[in-house]
């Protein structure tokens, strides 16, 4: 289900639609300071009938049926109905992620920020050609200053991304992959909408909404979760071999904390150590060389 803006209406008037024939309704010019809502055009399944390539196909399923289960079985759209204007990871994690984006993403890129919210952690100094946001809470997405457009959809109900083939140079997924119940199908869709040489960056830490994360994630370790995401990439024909980035907290982090930070730890207001940073990166077909 998509959340769309009703034509000829106030931009805060929302209506839902299940239509597969969707179009973009731009906001009036006086509202251009906020991201408008994208109504993606349904892709044509006959675009590549002339080829018999198996690229982008699911070679095998990674998860068992049990591994896909959640403790909270209520629809995700209900869980995320109330906006949360918070960051779920610490400043060091965000810094590592922003630096990674700065290295991998070029200003001319068209980017899809998958499972996004009110902040995308993209470098503030870079203006990208286009950034499209996806998530489950329209209020959060509307507050995201980096988004040009956004759409609302529950990927656990319908994994299809309503974009044409080869629409984006990069797809991002930040601290959210643990909630996907059909990750193989979502990764296949990401492959389809990426341009050749396009990059998919999946980042995560040890933070999660425990009752909404899938069983395979909840029951695993940091190492095991990295391997799980690696397998998500490997099960799709055509992705390059995944690259793994790990930045774990050191003992120095604890020693360098201020007295106030240590007191906050004791009363449970601050984590005892920095959030571990994990990122798994792969490209469609090949890794490009940028000068």
PDB file of C-alpha atoms in Angstrom:
ATOM      1  CA  UNK A   1       0.000   0.000   0.000  1.00  0.00           C
ATOM      2  CA  UNK A   2       1.237   3.479  -0.891  1.00  0.00           C
ATOM      3  CA  UNK A   3       0.426   6.691   0.905  1.00  0.00           C
ATOM      4  CA  UNK A   4      -0.226   9.354  -1.707  1.00  0.00           C
ATOM      5  CA  UNK A   5      -1.116  12.988  -1.799  1.00  0.00           C
ATOM      6  CA  UNK A   6      -4.572  13.640  -3.191  1.00  0.00           C
ATOM      7  CA  UNK A   7      -4.498  15.835  -6.330  1.00  0.00           C
ATOM      8  CA  UNK A   8      -5.783  19.413  -5.894  1.00  0.00           C
ATOM      9  CA  UNK A   9      -5.805  19.062  -2.108  1.00  0.00           C
ATOM     10  CA  UNK A  10      -3.896  20.463   0.827  1.00  0.00           C
ATOM     11  CA  UNK A  11      -0.572  18.571   1.131  1.00  0.00           C
ATOM     12  CA  UNK A  12      -1.439  17.397   4.626  1.00  0.00           C
ATOM     13  CA  UNK A  13      -4.513  15.571   3.369  1.00  0.00           C
ATOM     14  CA  UNK A  14      -3.520  11.956   2.763  1.00  0.00           C
ATOM     15  CA  UNK A  15      -5.283   9.108   1.063  1.00  0.00           C
ATOM     16  CA  UNK A  16      -4.170   5.501   0.595  1.00  0.00           C
ATOM     17  CA  UNK A  17      -4.209   3.614  -2.670  1.00  0.00           C
ATOM     18  CA  UNK A  18      -3.483   0.101  -3.811  1.00  0.00           C
ATOM     19  CA  UNK A  19      -3.371   1.052  -7.475  1.00  0.00           C
ATOM     20  CA  UNK A  20      -0.488  -0.302  -9.526  1.00  0.00           C
ATOM     21  CA  UNK A  21      -0.944   2.510 -12.091  1.00  0.00           C
ATOM     22  CA  UNK A  22       0.600   5.276 -10.023  1.00  0.00           C
ATOM     23  CA  UNK A  23       1.875   8.696 -11.037  1.00  0.00           C
ATOM     24  CA  UNK A  24       3.780  11.560  -9.470  1.00  0.00           C
ATOM     25  CA  UNK A  25       1.783  14.484  -8.095  1.00  0.00           C
ATOM     26  CA  UNK A  26       4.192  17.384  -7.423  1.00  0.00           C
ATOM     27  CA  UNK A  27       3.548  19.701  -4.489  1.00  0.00           C
ATOM     28  CA  UNK A  28       2.579  23.329  -5.145  1.00  0.00           C
ATOM     29  CA  UNK A  29       5.617  25.589  -5.341  1.00  0.00           C
ATOM     30  CA  UNK A  30       5.007  27.148  -1.925  1.00  0.00           C
ATOM     31  CA  UNK A  31       5.610  23.731  -0.355  1.00  0.00           C
ATOM     32  CA  UNK A  32       8.882  22.989  -2.151  1.00  0.00           C
ATOM     33  CA  UNK A  33      10.869  23.351   1.073  1.00  0.00           C
ATOM     34  CA  UNK A  34       9.551  19.954   2.144  1.00  0.00           C
ATOM     35  CA  UNK A  35       9.929  16.701   0.230  1.00  0.00           C
ATOM     36  CA  UNK A  36       7.022  15.871  -2.027  1.00  0.00           C
ATOM     37  CA  UNK A  37       5.564  12.410  -2.237  1.00  0.00           C
ATOM     38  CA  UNK A  38       6.555  10.185  -5.090  1.00  0.00           C
ATOM     39  CA  UNK A  39       3.990   7.930  -6.639  1.00  0.00           C
ATOM     40  CA  UNK A  40       6.318   5.609  -8.557  1.00  0.00           C
ATOM     41  CA  UNK A  41       5.387   4.507 -12.032  1.00  0.00           C
ATOM     42  CA  UNK A  42       4.796   0.775 -12.208  1.00  0.00           C
ATOM     43  CA  UNK A  43       7.521  -0.906 -14.174  1.00  0.00           C
ATOM     44  CA  UNK A  44       6.818  -2.840 -17.333  1.00  0.00           C
ATOM     45  CA  UNK A  45       7.458  -6.550 -16.914  1.00  0.00           C
ATOM     46  CA  UNK A  46       8.034  -6.840 -20.641  1.00  0.00           C
ATOM     47  CA  UNK A  47      10.963  -4.401 -20.706  1.00  0.00           C
ATOM     48  CA  UNK A  48      13.585  -7.123 -20.993  1.00  0.00           C
ATOM     49  CA  UNK A  49      11.716  -9.887 -22.775  1.00  0.00           C
ATOM     50  CA  UNK A  50      14.300  -9.820 -25.519  1.00  0.00           C
ATOM     51  CA  UNK A  51      16.941 -11.173 -23.162  1.00  0.00           C
ATOM     52  CA  UNK A  52      17.113 -14.427 -21.254  1.00  0.00           C
ATOM     53  CA  UNK A  53      19.489 -13.269 -18.535  1.00  0.00           C
ATOM     54  CA  UNK A  54      19.042 -14.831 -15.108  1.00  0.00           C
ATOM     55  CA  UNK A  55      20.701 -11.858 -13.383  1.00  0.00           C
ATOM     56  CA  UNK A  56      18.684 -10.686 -10.414  1.00  0.00           C
ATOM     57  CA  UNK A  57      17.054 -14.076  -9.875  1.00  0.00           C
ATOM     58  CA  UNK A  58      16.921 -15.669  -6.445  1.00  0.00           C
ATOM     59  CA  UNK A  59      19.280 -18.651  -6.490  1.00  0.00           C
ATOM     60  CA  UNK A  60      18.205 -19.999  -3.106  1.00  0.00           C
ATOM     61  CA  UNK A  61      16.223 -18.955  -0.063  1.00  0.00           C
ATOM     62  CA  UNK A  62      18.405 -18.032   2.917  1.00  0.00           C
ATOM     63  CA  UNK A  63      15.859 -18.101   5.738  1.00  0.00           C
ATOM     64  CA  UNK A  64      13.675 -20.892   7.029  1.00  0.00           C
ATOM     65  CA  UNK A  65      10.031 -20.181   7.735  1.00  0.00           C
ATOM     66  CA  UNK A  66      10.813 -20.075  11.449  1.00  0.00           C
ATOM     67  CA  UNK A  67      13.651 -17.621  10.831  1.00  0.00           C
ATOM     68  CA  UNK A  68      11.203 -15.133   9.322  1.00  0.00           C
ATOM     69  CA  UNK A  69       8.889 -14.983  12.333  1.00  0.00           C
ATOM     70  CA  UNK A  70       8.474 -12.018  14.680  1.00  0.00           C
ATOM     71  CA  UNK A  71       7.330 -11.865  18.275  1.00  0.00           C
ATOM     72  CA  UNK A  72       5.013  -8.969  17.450  1.00  0.00           C
ATOM     73  CA  UNK A  73       2.784 -10.237  14.649  1.00  0.00           C
ATOM     74  CA  UNK A  74       0.720  -7.058  14.302  1.00  0.00           C
ATOM     75  CA  UNK A  75       1.121  -5.274  10.946  1.00  0.00           C
ATOM     76  CA  UNK A  76       4.234  -3.136  10.798  1.00  0.00           C
ATOM     77  CA  UNK A  77       2.252  -0.097   9.664  1.00  0.00           C
ATOM     78  CA  UNK A  78       0.500  -0.105  13.044  1.00  0.00           C
ATOM     79  CA  UNK A  79       3.774  -0.348  14.965  1.00  0.00           C
ATOM     80  CA  UNK A  80       5.256   2.582  13.028  1.00  0.00           C
ATOM     81  CA  UNK A  81       2.082   4.689  12.943  1.00  0.00           C
ATOM     82  CA  UNK A  82       3.448   7.053  15.607  1.00  0.00           C
ATOM     83  CA  UNK A  83       6.497   9.104  14.477  1.00  0.00           C
ATOM     84  CA  UNK A  84       9.787   8.652  16.328  1.00  0.00           C
ATOM     85  CA  UNK A  85      12.052  11.661  15.830  1.00  0.00           C
ATOM     86  CA  UNK A  86      15.094  10.011  17.378  1.00  0.00           C
ATOM     87  CA  UNK A  87      18.307   8.456  16.117  1.00  0.00           C
ATOM     88  CA  UNK A  88      18.648   4.795  17.000  1.00  0.00           C
ATOM     89  CA  UNK A  89      22.459   4.718  16.886  1.00  0.00           C
ATOM     90  CA  UNK A  90      25.168   6.872  18.453  1.00  0.00           C
ATOM     91  CA  UNK A  91      27.217   9.700  16.953  1.00  0.00           C
ATOM     92  CA  UNK A  92      30.211   7.504  16.181  1.00  0.00           C
ATOM     93  CA  UNK A  93      28.080   5.101  14.156  1.00  0.00           C
ATOM     94  CA  UNK A  94      26.507   8.024  12.278  1.00  0.00           C
ATOM     95  CA  UNK A  95      29.926   9.516  11.566  1.00  0.00           C
ATOM     96  CA  UNK A  96      31.197   6.206  10.192  1.00  0.00           C
ATOM     97  CA  UNK A  97      28.123   5.854   8.013  1.00  0.00           C
ATOM     98  CA  UNK A  98      28.270   9.411   6.669  1.00  0.00           C
ATOM     99  CA  UNK A  99      31.953   8.976   5.816  1.00  0.00           C
ATOM    100  CA  UNK A 100      31.123   5.763   3.979  1.00  0.00           C
ATOM    101  CA  UNK A 101      28.432   7.548   1.980  1.00  0.00           C
ATOM    102  CA  UNK A 102      30.862  10.364   1.243  1.00  0.00           C
ATOM    103  CA  UNK A 103      33.270   7.804  -0.207  1.00  0.00           C
ATOM    104  CA  UNK A 104      30.781   5.706  -2.193  1.00  0.00           C
ATOM    105  CA  UNK A 105      28.135   8.149  -3.420  1.00  0.00           C
ATOM    106  CA  UNK A 106      28.695  10.774  -6.113  1.00  0.00           C
ATOM    107  CA  UNK A 107      26.742  14.039  -6.457  1.00  0.00           C
ATOM    108  CA  UNK A 108      25.331  12.926  -9.809  1.00  0.00           C
ATOM    109  CA  UNK A 109      23.760   9.825  -8.231  1.00  0.00           C
ATOM    110  CA  UNK A 110      20.056   9.102  -8.035  1.00  0.00           C
ATOM    111  CA  UNK A 111      19.552   7.412  -4.666  1.00  0.00           C
ATOM    112  CA  UNK A 112      16.812   5.371  -3.016  1.00  0.00           C
ATOM    113  CA  UNK A 113      16.906   5.483   0.791  1.00  0.00           C
ATOM    114  CA  UNK A 114      15.053   2.296   1.685  1.00  0.00           C
ATOM    115  CA  UNK A 115      13.295   1.975   5.066  1.00  0.00           C
ATOM    116  CA  UNK A 116      14.222   5.554   5.880  1.00  0.00           C
ATOM    117  CA  UNK A 117      12.907   8.057   8.420  1.00  0.00           C
ATOM    118  CA  UNK A 118      13.414  11.726   9.331  1.00  0.00           C
ATOM    119  CA  UNK A 119      17.181  11.593   8.752  1.00  0.00           C
ATOM    120  CA  UNK A 120      19.276   9.855   6.075  1.00  0.00           C
ATOM    121  CA  UNK A 121      22.824  10.508   7.407  1.00  0.00           C
ATOM    122  CA  UNK A 122      23.975  11.656   3.961  1.00  0.00           C
ATOM    123  CA  UNK A 123      26.798  14.243   3.886  1.00  0.00           C
ATOM    124  CA  UNK A 124      25.347  17.683   4.495  1.00  0.00           C
ATOM    125  CA  UNK A 125      27.665  19.350   1.995  1.00  0.00           C
ATOM    126  CA  UNK A 126      26.666  17.151  -0.951  1.00  0.00           C
ATOM    127  CA  UNK A 127      23.613  17.822  -3.117  1.00  0.00           C
ATOM    128  CA  UNK A 128      22.688  14.637  -4.970  1.00  0.00           C
ATOM    129  CA  UNK A 129      20.813  14.590  -8.257  1.00  0.00           C
ATOM    130  CA  UNK A 130      17.803  12.945  -6.616  1.00  0.00           C
ATOM    131  CA  UNK A 131      17.078  11.227  -3.303  1.00  0.00           C
ATOM    132  CA  UNK A 132      13.886   9.203  -2.952  1.00  0.00           C
ATOM    133  CA  UNK A 133      12.860   8.017   0.495  1.00  0.00           C
ATOM    134  CA  UNK A 134      10.825   4.999   1.510  1.00  0.00           C
ATOM    135  CA  UNK A 135       9.452   4.176   4.942  1.00  0.00           C
ATOM    136  CA  UNK A 136       6.393   3.446   7.017  1.00  0.00           C
ATOM    137  CA  UNK A 137       5.728   6.830   8.608  1.00  0.00           C
ATOM    138  CA  UNK A 138       4.871   9.789   6.396  1.00  0.00           C
ATOM    139  CA  UNK A 139       5.451  12.345   9.152  1.00  0.00           C
ATOM    140  CA  UNK A 140       9.021  11.178   9.637  1.00  0.00           C
ATOM    141  CA  UNK A 141       9.753  11.138   5.914  1.00  0.00           C
ATOM    142  CA  UNK A 142       8.266  14.604   5.420  1.00  0.00           C
ATOM    143  CA  UNK A 143      10.769  15.973   7.962  1.00  0.00           C
ATOM    144  CA  UNK A 144      13.785  14.501   6.145  1.00  0.00           C
ATOM    145  CA  UNK A 145      15.606  17.441   4.505  1.00  0.00           C
ATOM    146  CA  UNK A 146      17.580  15.223   2.117  1.00  0.00           C
ATOM    147  CA  UNK A 147      14.561  13.697   0.377  1.00  0.00           C
ATOM    148  CA  UNK A 148      13.190  15.081  -2.872  1.00  0.00           C
ATOM    149  CA  UNK A 149      10.301  12.629  -2.827  1.00  0.00           C
ATOM    150  CA  UNK A 150       9.086   9.810  -0.630  1.00  0.00           C
ATOM    151  CA  UNK A 151       6.589   6.976  -0.556  1.00  0.00           C
ATOM    152  CA  UNK A 152       5.124   4.800   2.174  1.00  0.00           C
ATOM    153  CA  UNK A 153       4.892   1.031   1.773  1.00  0.00           C
ATOM    154  CA  UNK A 154       5.120  -2.092   3.935  1.00  0.00           C
ATOM    155  CA  UNK A 155       7.710  -4.342   2.295  1.00  0.00           C
ATOM    156  CA  UNK A 156       6.642  -7.238   4.508  1.00  0.00           C
ATOM    157  CA  UNK A 157       3.244  -7.158   2.810  1.00  0.00           C
ATOM    158  CA  UNK A 158       4.467  -6.518  -0.737  1.00  0.00           C
ATOM    159  CA  UNK A 159       8.146  -6.614  -1.680  1.00  0.00           C
ATOM    160  CA  UNK A 160       7.761  -5.133  -5.163  1.00  0.00           C
ATOM    161  CA  UNK A 161       9.331  -1.708  -5.651  1.00  0.00           C
ATOM    162  CA  UNK A 162       7.229   0.177  -8.188  1.00  0.00           C
ATOM    163  CA  UNK A 163      10.093   1.590 -10.206  1.00  0.00           C
ATOM    164  CA  UNK A 164      11.310   0.861 -13.684  1.00  0.00           C
ATOM    165  CA  UNK A 165      14.383  -1.307 -14.196  1.00  0.00           C
ATOM    166  CA  UNK A 166      17.723   0.477 -13.722  1.00  0.00           C
ATOM    167  CA  UNK A 167      16.275   3.561 -12.015  1.00  0.00           C
ATOM    168  CA  UNK A 168      18.930   4.250  -9.349  1.00  0.00           C
ATOM    169  CA  UNK A 169      22.680   4.524  -8.927  1.00  0.00           C
ATOM    170  CA  UNK A 170      22.544   3.607  -5.244  1.00  0.00           C
ATOM    171  CA  UNK A 171      20.175   2.060  -2.720  1.00  0.00           C
ATOM    172  CA  UNK A 172      20.695   2.500   1.033  1.00  0.00           C
ATOM    173  CA  UNK A 173      19.261   0.551   3.956  1.00  0.00           C
ATOM    174  CA  UNK A 174      20.226   1.811   7.408  1.00  0.00           C
ATOM    175  CA  UNK A 175      19.622  -0.105  10.660  1.00  0.00           C
ATOM    176  CA  UNK A 176      16.478  -1.708   9.228  1.00  0.00           C
ATOM    177  CA  UNK A 177      17.441  -4.900   7.387  1.00  0.00           C
ATOM    178  CA  UNK A 178      16.643  -6.897  10.548  1.00  0.00           C
ATOM    179  CA  UNK A 179      12.915  -6.295  10.051  1.00  0.00           C
ATOM    180  CA  UNK A 180      12.618  -7.770   6.546  1.00  0.00           C
ATOM    181  CA  UNK A 181      10.706 -11.061   6.516  1.00  0.00           C
ATOM    182  CA  UNK A 182      11.336 -11.685   2.811  1.00  0.00           C
ATOM    183  CA  UNK A 183      14.836 -10.244   2.400  1.00  0.00           C
ATOM    184  CA  UNK A 184      15.661 -12.417  -0.616  1.00  0.00           C
ATOM    185  CA  UNK A 185      12.769 -10.893  -2.591  1.00  0.00           C
ATOM    186  CA  UNK A 186      13.610  -7.348  -1.476  1.00  0.00           C
ATOM    187  CA  UNK A 187      17.279  -7.766  -2.457  1.00  0.00           C
ATOM    188  CA  UNK A 188      16.165  -9.099  -5.850  1.00  0.00           C
ATOM    189  CA  UNK A 189      14.013  -6.002  -6.317  1.00  0.00           C
ATOM    190  CA  UNK A 190      16.932  -3.762  -5.334  1.00  0.00           C
ATOM    191  CA  UNK A 191      19.089  -5.497  -7.936  1.00  0.00           C
ATOM    192  CA  UNK A 192      16.432  -4.886 -10.585  1.00  0.00           C
ATOM    193  CA  UNK A 193      16.092  -1.150  -9.942  1.00  0.00           C
ATOM    194  CA  UNK A 194      19.856  -0.546  -9.680  1.00  0.00           C
ATOM    195  CA  UNK A 195      21.727   0.517 -12.784  1.00  0.00           C
ATOM    196  CA  UNK A 196      24.710  -1.635 -13.829  1.00  0.00           C
ATOM    197  CA  UNK A 197      27.512  -0.738 -11.435  1.00  0.00           C
ATOM    198  CA  UNK A 198      25.002   0.593  -8.920  1.00  0.00           C
ATOM    199  CA  UNK A 199      25.725   0.059  -5.231  1.00  0.00           C
ATOM    200  CA  UNK A 200      23.579  -1.328  -2.410  1.00  0.00           C
ATOM    201  CA  UNK A 201      24.817  -0.311   1.074  1.00  0.00           C
ATOM    202  CA  UNK A 202      23.296  -2.134   4.052  1.00  0.00           C
ATOM    203  CA  UNK A 203      24.376  -0.838   7.472  1.00  0.00           C
ATOM    204  CA  UNK A 204      23.375  -1.968  10.955  1.00  0.00           C
ATOM    205  CA  UNK A 205      24.459  -2.175  14.571  1.00  0.00           C
ATOM    206  CA  UNK A 206      23.295  -4.164  17.583  1.00  0.00           C
ATOM    207  CA  UNK A 207      20.236  -1.962  18.171  1.00  0.00           C
ATOM    208  CA  UNK A 208      16.766  -3.189  17.234  1.00  0.00           C
ATOM    209  CA  UNK A 209      13.109  -3.276  18.137  1.00  0.00           C
ATOM    210  CA  UNK A 210      13.393  -6.760  19.558  1.00  0.00           C
ATOM    211  CA  UNK A 211       9.785  -7.844  19.028  1.00  0.00           C
ATOM    212  CA  UNK A 212       9.754  -6.636  15.395  1.00  0.00           C
ATOM    213  CA  UNK A 213      13.080  -8.175  14.315  1.00  0.00           C
ATOM    214  CA  UNK A 214      12.960 -11.569  12.628  1.00  0.00           C
ATOM    215  CA  UNK A 215      13.911 -14.652  14.640  1.00  0.00           C
ATOM    216  CA  UNK A 216      17.052 -15.346  12.576  1.00  0.00           C
ATOM    217  CA  UNK A 217      18.356 -11.894  13.540  1.00  0.00           C
ATOM    218  CA  UNK A 218      17.272 -11.927  17.185  1.00  0.00           C
ATOM    219  CA  UNK A 219      18.933 -15.275  17.852  1.00  0.00           C
ATOM    220  CA  UNK A 220      22.232 -14.401  16.177  1.00  0.00           C
ATOM    221  CA  UNK A 221      25.455 -12.578  17.077  1.00  0.00           C
ATOM    222  CA  UNK A 222      27.201  -9.621  15.474  1.00  0.00           C
ATOM    223  CA  UNK A 223      29.265 -11.974  13.326  1.00  0.00           C
ATOM    224  CA  UNK A 224      26.241 -14.094  12.479  1.00  0.00           C
ATOM    225  CA  UNK A 225      24.215 -11.052  11.413  1.00  0.00           C
ATOM    226  CA  UNK A 226      26.992  -9.917   9.090  1.00  0.00           C
ATOM    227  CA  UNK A 227      27.034 -13.378   7.520  1.00  0.00           C
ATOM    228  CA  UNK A 228      23.260 -13.285   7.170  1.00  0.00           C
ATOM    229  CA  UNK A 229      23.378 -10.064   5.147  1.00  0.00           C
ATOM    230  CA  UNK A 230      26.263 -11.448   3.088  1.00  0.00           C
ATOM    231  CA  UNK A 231      24.056 -14.431   2.244  1.00  0.00           C
ATOM    232  CA  UNK A 232      21.198 -12.124   1.258  1.00  0.00           C
ATOM    233  CA  UNK A 233      23.496 -10.637  -1.380  1.00  0.00           C
ATOM    234  CA  UNK A 234      24.943 -13.984  -2.437  1.00  0.00           C
ATOM    235  CA  UNK A 235      21.528 -15.538  -3.025  1.00  0.00           C
ATOM    236  CA  UNK A 236      20.839 -13.018  -5.812  1.00  0.00           C
ATOM    237  CA  UNK A 237      22.509 -13.794  -9.122  1.00  0.00           C
ATOM    238  CA  UNK A 238      24.485 -10.806 -10.386  1.00  0.00           C
ATOM    239  CA  UNK A 239      25.586  -9.007  -7.248  1.00  0.00           C
ATOM    240  CA  UNK A 240      29.347  -8.703  -6.799  1.00  0.00           C
ATOM    241  CA  UNK A 241      30.991 -10.449  -3.873  1.00  0.00           C
ATOM    242  CA  UNK A 242      29.904  -8.479  -0.795  1.00  0.00           C
ATOM    243  CA  UNK A 243      32.415  -6.260   0.980  1.00  0.00           C
ATOM    244  CA  UNK A 244      32.190  -6.152   4.781  1.00  0.00           C
ATOM    245  CA  UNK A 245      33.164  -3.195   6.962  1.00  0.00           C
ATOM    246  CA  UNK A 246      33.375  -3.676  10.739  1.00  0.00           C
ATOM    247  CA  UNK A 247      34.240  -0.983  13.252  1.00  0.00           C
ATOM    248  CA  UNK A 248      33.897  -2.300  16.782  1.00  0.00           C
ATOM    249  CA  UNK A 249      34.200  -0.388  20.075  1.00  0.00           C
ATOM    250  CA  UNK A 250      37.605  -0.526  21.741  1.00  0.00           C
ATOM    251  CA  UNK A 251      38.618  -0.429  25.392  1.00  0.00           C
ATOM    252  CA  UNK A 252      39.811   3.132  24.812  1.00  0.00           C
ATOM    253  CA  UNK A 253      36.210   4.211  24.239  1.00  0.00           C
ATOM    254  CA  UNK A 254      35.349   3.388  27.849  1.00  0.00           C
ATOM    255  CA  UNK A 255      38.519   4.918  29.291  1.00  0.00           C
ATOM    256  CA  UNK A 256      37.995   8.208  27.417  1.00  0.00           C
ATOM    257  CA  UNK A 257      34.410   8.755  28.566  1.00  0.00           C
ATOM    258  CA  UNK A 258      33.712  11.796  30.707  1.00  0.00           C
ATOM    259  CA  UNK A 259      32.678  11.417  34.395  1.00  0.00           C
ATOM    260  CA  UNK A 260      29.155  12.533  33.457  1.00  0.00           C
ATOM    261  CA  UNK A 261      28.931   9.827  30.788  1.00  0.00           C
ATOM    262  CA  UNK A 262      30.004   7.185  33.304  1.00  0.00           C
ATOM    263  CA  UNK A 263      27.364   8.339  35.788  1.00  0.00           C
ATOM    264  CA  UNK A 264      24.709   8.173  33.036  1.00  0.00           C
ATOM    265  CA  UNK A 265      25.824   4.622  32.269  1.00  0.00           C
ATOM    266  CA  UNK A 266      25.368   3.613  35.899  1.00  0.00           C
ATOM    267  CA  UNK A 267      21.775   4.844  35.978  1.00  0.00           C
ATOM    268  CA  UNK A 268      20.959   3.333  32.592  1.00  0.00           C
ATOM    269  CA  UNK A 269      20.719   6.538  30.553  1.00  0.00           C
ATOM    270  CA  UNK A 270      23.694   5.793  28.316  1.00  0.00           C
ATOM    271  CA  UNK A 271      25.096   2.673  26.708  1.00  0.00           C
ATOM    272  CA  UNK A 272      28.260   1.306  28.280  1.00  0.00           C
ATOM    273  CA  UNK A 273      30.123   1.350  24.958  1.00  0.00           C
ATOM    274  CA  UNK A 274      29.871   2.760  21.456  1.00  0.00           C
ATOM    275  CA  UNK A 275      27.561   1.126  18.972  1.00  0.00           C
ATOM    276  CA  UNK A 276      29.363  -1.342  16.705  1.00  0.00           C
ATOM    277  CA  UNK A 277      29.293  -0.344  13.049  1.00  0.00           C
ATOM    278  CA  UNK A 278      28.669  -2.926  10.354  1.00  0.00           C
ATOM    279  CA  UNK A 279      28.163  -2.338   6.644  1.00  0.00           C
ATOM    280  CA  UNK A 280      27.825  -4.834   3.825  1.00  0.00           C
ATOM    281  CA  UNK A 281      28.226  -3.481   0.293  1.00  0.00           C
ATOM    282  CA  UNK A 282      27.745  -5.012  -3.131  1.00  0.00           C
ATOM    283  CA  UNK A 283      27.276  -3.784  -6.697  1.00  0.00           C
ATOM    284  CA  UNK A 284      25.067  -4.789  -9.572  1.00  0.00           C
ATOM    285  CA  UNK A 285      27.201  -6.723 -12.085  1.00  0.00           C
ATOM    286  CA  UNK A 286      30.496  -4.928 -11.416  1.00  0.00           C
ATOM    287  CA  UNK A 287      32.214  -2.441  -9.147  1.00  0.00           C
ATOM    288  CA  UNK A 288      32.876   0.755 -11.099  1.00  0.00           C
ATOM    289  CA  UNK A 289      36.160   2.621 -10.908  1.00  0.00           C
ATOM    290  CA  UNK A 290      35.691   6.325 -10.177  1.00  0.00           C
ATOM    291  CA  UNK A 291      38.478   8.768 -10.896  1.00  0.00           C
TER     292      UNK A 291
END
